[in-house]
Coordinates of C-alpha atoms and ligand atoms in Angstrom, one line a residue:
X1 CA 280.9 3.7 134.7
X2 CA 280.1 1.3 137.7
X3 CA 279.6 3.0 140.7
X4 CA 279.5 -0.6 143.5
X5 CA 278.1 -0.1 146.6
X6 CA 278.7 -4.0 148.2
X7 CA 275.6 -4.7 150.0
X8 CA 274.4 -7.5 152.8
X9 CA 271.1 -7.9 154.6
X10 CA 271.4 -10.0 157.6
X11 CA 267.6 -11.9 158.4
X12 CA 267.3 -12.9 162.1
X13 CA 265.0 -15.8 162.4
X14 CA 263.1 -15.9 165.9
X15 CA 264.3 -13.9 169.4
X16 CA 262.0 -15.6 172.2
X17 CA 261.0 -13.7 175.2
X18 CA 264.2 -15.8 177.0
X19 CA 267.0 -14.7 174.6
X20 CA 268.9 -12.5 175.9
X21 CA 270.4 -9.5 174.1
X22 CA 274.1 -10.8 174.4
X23 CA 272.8 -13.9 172.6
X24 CA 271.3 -12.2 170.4
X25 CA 274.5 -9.8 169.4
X26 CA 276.4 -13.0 169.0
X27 CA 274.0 -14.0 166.1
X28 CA 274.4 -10.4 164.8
X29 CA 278.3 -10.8 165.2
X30 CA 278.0 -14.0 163.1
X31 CA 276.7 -12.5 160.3
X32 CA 278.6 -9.3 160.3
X33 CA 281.3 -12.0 160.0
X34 CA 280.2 -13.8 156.8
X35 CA 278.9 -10.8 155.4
X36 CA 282.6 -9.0 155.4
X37 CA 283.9 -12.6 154.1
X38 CA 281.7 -11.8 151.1
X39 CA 282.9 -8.6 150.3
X40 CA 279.8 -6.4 151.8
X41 CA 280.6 -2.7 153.1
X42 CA 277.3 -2.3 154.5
X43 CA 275.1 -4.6 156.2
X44 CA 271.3 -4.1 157.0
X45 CA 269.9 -5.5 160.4
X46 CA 265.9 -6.0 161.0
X47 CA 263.8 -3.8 163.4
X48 CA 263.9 -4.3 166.9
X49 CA 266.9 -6.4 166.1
X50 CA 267.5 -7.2 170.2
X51 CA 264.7 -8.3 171.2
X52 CA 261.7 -10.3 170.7
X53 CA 258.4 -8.3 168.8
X54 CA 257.1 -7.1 172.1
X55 CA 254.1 -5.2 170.5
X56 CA 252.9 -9.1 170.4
X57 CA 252.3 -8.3 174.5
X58 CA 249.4 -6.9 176.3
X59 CA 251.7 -5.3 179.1
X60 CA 250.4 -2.3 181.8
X61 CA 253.9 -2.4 183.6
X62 CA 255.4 0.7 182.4
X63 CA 259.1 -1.2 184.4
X64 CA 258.3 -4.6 182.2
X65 CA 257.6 -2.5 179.5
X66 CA 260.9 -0.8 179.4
X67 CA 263.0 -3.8 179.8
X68 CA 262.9 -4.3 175.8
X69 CA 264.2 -0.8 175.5
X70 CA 267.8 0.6 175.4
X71 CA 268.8 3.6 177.1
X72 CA 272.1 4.2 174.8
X73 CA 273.2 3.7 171.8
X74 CA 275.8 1.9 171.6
X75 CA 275.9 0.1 174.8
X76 CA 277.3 -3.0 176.7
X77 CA 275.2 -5.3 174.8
X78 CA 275.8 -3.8 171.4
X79 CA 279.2 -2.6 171.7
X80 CA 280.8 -5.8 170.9
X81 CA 278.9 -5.6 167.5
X82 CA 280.1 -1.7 166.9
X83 CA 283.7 -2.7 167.5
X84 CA 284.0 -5.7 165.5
X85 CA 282.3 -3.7 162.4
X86 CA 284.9 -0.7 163.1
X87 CA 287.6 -3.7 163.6
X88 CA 286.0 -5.1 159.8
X89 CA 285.2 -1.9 158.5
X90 CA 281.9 -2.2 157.3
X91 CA 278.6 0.0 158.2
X92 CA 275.7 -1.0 159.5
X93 CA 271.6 -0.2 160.0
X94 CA 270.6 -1.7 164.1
X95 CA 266.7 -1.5 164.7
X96 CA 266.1 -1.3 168.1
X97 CA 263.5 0.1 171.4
X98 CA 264.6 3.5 171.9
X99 CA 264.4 5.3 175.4
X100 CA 265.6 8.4 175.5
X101 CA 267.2 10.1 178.5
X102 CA 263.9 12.7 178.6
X103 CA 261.8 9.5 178.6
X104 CA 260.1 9.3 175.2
X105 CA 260.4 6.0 173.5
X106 CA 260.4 5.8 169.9
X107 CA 261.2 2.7 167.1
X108 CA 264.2 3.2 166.0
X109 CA 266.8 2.9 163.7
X110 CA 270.7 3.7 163.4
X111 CA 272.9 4.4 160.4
X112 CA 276.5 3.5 161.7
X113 CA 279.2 3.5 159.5
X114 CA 282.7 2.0 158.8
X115 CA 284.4 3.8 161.7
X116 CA 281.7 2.8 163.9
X117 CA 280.2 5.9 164.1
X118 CA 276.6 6.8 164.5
X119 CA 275.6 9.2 161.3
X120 CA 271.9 9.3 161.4
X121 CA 269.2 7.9 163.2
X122 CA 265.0 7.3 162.0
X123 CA 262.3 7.2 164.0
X124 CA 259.5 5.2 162.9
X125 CA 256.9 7.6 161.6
X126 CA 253.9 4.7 160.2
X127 CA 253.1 3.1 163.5
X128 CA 250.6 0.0 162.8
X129 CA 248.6 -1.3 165.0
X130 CA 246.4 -0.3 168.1
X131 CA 246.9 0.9 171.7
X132 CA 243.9 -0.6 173.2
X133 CA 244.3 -3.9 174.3
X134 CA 242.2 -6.3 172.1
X135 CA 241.6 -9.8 174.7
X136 CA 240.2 -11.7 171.9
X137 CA 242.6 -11.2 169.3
X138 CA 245.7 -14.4 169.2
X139 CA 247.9 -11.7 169.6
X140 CA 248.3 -7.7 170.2
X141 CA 250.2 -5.3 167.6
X142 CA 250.7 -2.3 170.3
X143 CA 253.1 -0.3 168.8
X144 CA 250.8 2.7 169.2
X145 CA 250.8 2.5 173.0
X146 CA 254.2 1.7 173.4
X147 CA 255.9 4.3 171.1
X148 CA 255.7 7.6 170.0
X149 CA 255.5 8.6 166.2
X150 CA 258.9 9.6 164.8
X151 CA 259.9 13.3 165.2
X152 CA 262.7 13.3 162.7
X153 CA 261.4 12.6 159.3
X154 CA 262.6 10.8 156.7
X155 CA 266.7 11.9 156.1
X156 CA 268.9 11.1 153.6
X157 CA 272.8 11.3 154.4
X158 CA 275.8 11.4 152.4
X159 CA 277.7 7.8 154.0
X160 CA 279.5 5.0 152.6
X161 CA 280.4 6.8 149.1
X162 CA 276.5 7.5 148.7
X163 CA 273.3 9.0 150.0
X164 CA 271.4 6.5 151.8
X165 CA 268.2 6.9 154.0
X166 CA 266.5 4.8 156.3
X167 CA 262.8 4.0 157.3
X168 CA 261.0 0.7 159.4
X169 CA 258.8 -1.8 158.6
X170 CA 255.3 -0.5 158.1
X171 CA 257.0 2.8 156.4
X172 CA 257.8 0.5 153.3
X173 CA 254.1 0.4 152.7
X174 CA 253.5 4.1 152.4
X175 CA 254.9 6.1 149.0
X176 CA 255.2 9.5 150.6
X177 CA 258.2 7.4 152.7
X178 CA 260.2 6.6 149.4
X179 CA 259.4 9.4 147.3
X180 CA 260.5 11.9 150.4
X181 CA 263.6 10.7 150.6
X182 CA 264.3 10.5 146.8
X183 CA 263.1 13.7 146.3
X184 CA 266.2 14.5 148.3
X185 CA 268.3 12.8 146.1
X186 CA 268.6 9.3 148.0
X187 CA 270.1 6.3 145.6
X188 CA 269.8 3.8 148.6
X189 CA 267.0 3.1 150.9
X190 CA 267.4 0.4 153.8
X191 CA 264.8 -0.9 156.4
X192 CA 264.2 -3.6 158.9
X193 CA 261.0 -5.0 159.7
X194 CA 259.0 -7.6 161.7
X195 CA 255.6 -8.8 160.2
X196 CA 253.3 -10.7 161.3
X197 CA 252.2 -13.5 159.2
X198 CA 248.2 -13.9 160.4
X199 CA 246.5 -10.6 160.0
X200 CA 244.2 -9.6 163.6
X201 CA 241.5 -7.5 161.8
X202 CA 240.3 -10.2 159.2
X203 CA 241.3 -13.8 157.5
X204 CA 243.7 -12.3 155.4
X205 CA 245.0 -15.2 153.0
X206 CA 248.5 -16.1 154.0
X207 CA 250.2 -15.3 150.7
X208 CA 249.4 -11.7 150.5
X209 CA 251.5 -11.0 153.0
X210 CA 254.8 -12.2 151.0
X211 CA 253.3 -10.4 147.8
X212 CA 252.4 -7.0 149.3
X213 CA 255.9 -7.5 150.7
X214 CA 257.4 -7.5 148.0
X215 CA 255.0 -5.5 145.6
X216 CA 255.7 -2.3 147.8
X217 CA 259.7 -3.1 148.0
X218 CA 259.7 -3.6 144.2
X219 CA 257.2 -1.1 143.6
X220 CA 258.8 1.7 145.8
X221 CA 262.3 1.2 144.8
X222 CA 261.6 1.8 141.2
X223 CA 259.7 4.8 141.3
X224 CA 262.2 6.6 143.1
X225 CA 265.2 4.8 141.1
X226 CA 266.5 3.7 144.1
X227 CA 268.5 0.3 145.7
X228 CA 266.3 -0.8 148.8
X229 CA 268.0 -3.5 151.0
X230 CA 265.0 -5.2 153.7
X231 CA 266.0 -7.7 156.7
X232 CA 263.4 -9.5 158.1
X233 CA 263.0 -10.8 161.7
X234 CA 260.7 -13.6 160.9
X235 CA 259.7 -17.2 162.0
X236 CA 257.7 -18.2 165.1
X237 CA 258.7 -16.1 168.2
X238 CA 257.6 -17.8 171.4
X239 CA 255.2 -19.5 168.5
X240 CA 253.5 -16.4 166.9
X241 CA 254.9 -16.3 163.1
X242 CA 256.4 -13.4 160.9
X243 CA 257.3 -13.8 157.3
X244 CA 260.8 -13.7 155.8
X245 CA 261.5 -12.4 152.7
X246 CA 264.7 -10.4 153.2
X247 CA 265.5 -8.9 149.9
X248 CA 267.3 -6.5 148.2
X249 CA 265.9 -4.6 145.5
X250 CA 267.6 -3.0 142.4
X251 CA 266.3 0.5 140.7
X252 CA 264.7 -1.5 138.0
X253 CA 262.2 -2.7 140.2
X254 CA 263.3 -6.4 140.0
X255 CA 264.5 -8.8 142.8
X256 CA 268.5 -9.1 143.0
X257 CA 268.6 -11.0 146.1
X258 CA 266.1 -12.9 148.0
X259 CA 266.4 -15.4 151.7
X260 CA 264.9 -18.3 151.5
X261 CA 264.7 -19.3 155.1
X262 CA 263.3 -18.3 157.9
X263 CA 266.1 -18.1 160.0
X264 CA 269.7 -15.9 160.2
X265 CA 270.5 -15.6 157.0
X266 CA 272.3 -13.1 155.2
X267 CA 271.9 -12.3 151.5
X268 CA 274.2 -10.2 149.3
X269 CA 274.7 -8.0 146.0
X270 CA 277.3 -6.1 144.4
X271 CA 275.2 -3.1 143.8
X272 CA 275.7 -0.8 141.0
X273 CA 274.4 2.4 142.5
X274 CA 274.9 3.7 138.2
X275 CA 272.3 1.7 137.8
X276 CA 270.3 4.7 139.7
X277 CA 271.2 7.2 137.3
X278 CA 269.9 5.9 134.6
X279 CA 266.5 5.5 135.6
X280 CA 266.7 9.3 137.8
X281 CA 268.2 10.4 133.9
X282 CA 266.1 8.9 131.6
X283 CA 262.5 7.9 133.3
X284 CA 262.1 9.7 136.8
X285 CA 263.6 13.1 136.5
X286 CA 261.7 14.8 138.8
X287 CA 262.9 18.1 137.3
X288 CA 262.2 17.5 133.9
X289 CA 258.9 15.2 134.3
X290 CA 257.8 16.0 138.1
X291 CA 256.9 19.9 137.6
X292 CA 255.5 21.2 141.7
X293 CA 253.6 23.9 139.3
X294 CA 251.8 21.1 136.9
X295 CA 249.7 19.9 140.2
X296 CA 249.2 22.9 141.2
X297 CA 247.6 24.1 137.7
X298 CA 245.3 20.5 138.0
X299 CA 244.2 22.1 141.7
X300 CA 243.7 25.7 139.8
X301 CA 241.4 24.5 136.9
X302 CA 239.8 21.5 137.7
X303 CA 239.5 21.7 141.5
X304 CA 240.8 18.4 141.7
X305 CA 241.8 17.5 145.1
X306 CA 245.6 18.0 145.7
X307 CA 248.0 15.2 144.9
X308 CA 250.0 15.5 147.7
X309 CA 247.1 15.9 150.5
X310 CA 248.1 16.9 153.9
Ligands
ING1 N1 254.5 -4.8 161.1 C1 253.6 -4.9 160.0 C2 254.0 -4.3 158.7 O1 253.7 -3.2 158.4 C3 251.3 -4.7 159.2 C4 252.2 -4.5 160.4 C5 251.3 -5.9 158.4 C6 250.4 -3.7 158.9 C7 250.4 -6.0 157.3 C8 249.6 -3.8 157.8 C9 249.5 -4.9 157.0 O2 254.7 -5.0 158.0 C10 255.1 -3.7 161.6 N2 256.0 -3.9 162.6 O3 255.0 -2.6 161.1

């Protein structure tokens, strides 16, 4: 029996250092707009979804640092976006700078959904990058110094008639994010990310960029039998480039939708969450085919090192 779960992923092309956040929610709004006019419920945003990828900037300022941060969630600059998604009732993941009122700042992500309501919220646990400024490098990747690493974990929560969980950008390419929430019993997983197209640390051919992309987004949704929608904020940002690929991914591992710009562009797919069961049934029972006690008896006899380190 079908179980849909109508799905959108709304891409933001480039937010420049001058864009404000109000232009920016007016983009947002727009495709909120066309995703309802195509039946979505649920519609995934990028990370840091306001503003432009400030990690780019070497900054000391801890005042100009701030300014890409918000002290609220939602607040006057968003709430226009939170209303008109109540008004259309659909749900919603945001990415944004968080500062909270104690003063930690985190990357973060909210689950809203179709009264408006906040009903979880990630903190990005795999921050990339460096916190040391690197002078000779085009650009910086700083989210290191400017954020904390996530104190929540990876949650899953019962929303939107199913049990969705959340994670950001450099997350996607780690499988402890995935199987974590799977293991508690996730059938969707959405994310926003912003990456870079040039790679800082060698001369990284272009293309494996798009194809680790979408290796780990393929890769990690079928190994935990789960629907993964990913929005991209990509093209050149005050000239420095990030790669598109918005897509959302379908528990056999295969590509359902794809963008193919790099600007705002929203892709959608009726997604058959029964699709799920079958593979959690049949291939990736955890109970039946994941045993705890079978690594442990590897460690026992052979020594081995332990399969899930750490
Ligand atoms: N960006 C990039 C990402 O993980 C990166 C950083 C790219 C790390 C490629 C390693 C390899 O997609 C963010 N914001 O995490």
């Amino acid at each position: 029996m079908k179980r849909p779960f109508p799905l959108a992923v709304a891409q933001l092309g480039p937010i420049h250092l001058a864009d404000t956040r109000e232009a920016v929610v007016r983009r947002l709004l727009e495709m909120l707009r066309e995703a309802a006019s195509r039946g979505a419920e649920f519609v995934v945003f990028p990370e840091l979804a306001l503003t432009t990828f400030f990690p780019r900037w070497w900054m000391t300022s801890q005042d100009e640092i701030d300014r890409f941060f918000e002290r609220s969630m939602p607040n006057a600059a968003t709430q226009p976006l939170f209303d008109e998604a109540r008004r259309l009732r659909i749900g919603f993941y945001l990415g944004y700078a968080e500062l909270t009122p104690e003063g930690e700042r985190f990357n973060t992500a909210v689950m809203v959904d179709r009264e408006g309501a906040i009903v979880g919220r990630y903190r990005k646990v795999h921050l990339p990058g460096h916190s040391e400024h690197k002078p000779a490098a085009p650009f910086q990747h700083l989210e290191k110094r400017y954020f904390q690493v996530g104190d929540e974990g990876f949650k899953v929560w019962d929303t939107m008639g199913t049990r969705m969980g959340m994670c950001i950008c450099n997350d996607r390419r780690w499988p402890e994010t995935f199987r974590v929430m799977s293991l508690q019993s996730a059938e969707v997983v959405v994310l926003g990310y912003n990456t870079p197209s040039v790679n800082i640390h060698w001369p990284e051919p272009p293309h494996l960029r798009m194809f680790h992309h979408l290796l780990l987004l393929q890769a990690h949704a079928h190994e935990n039998a789960l629907w993964v929608g990913a929005a991209a904020k990509c093209g050149a940002e005050d000239g420095f480039h990030m790669i598109a690929g918005s897509a959302i991914v379908s528990p056999t591992g295969e590509i359902a939708a794809q963008s193919s710009t790099e600007e705002d562009e929203v892709i959608f797919v009726n997604c058959d969450l029964a699709l799920g069961d079958t593979f959690r049934k049949f291939v990736f029972n955890f109970a039946q085919h994941r045993r705890p006690e079978h690594y442990r008896l590897i460690v026992e006899r052979t020594g081995a090192g332990d399969p899930l380190p750490g």
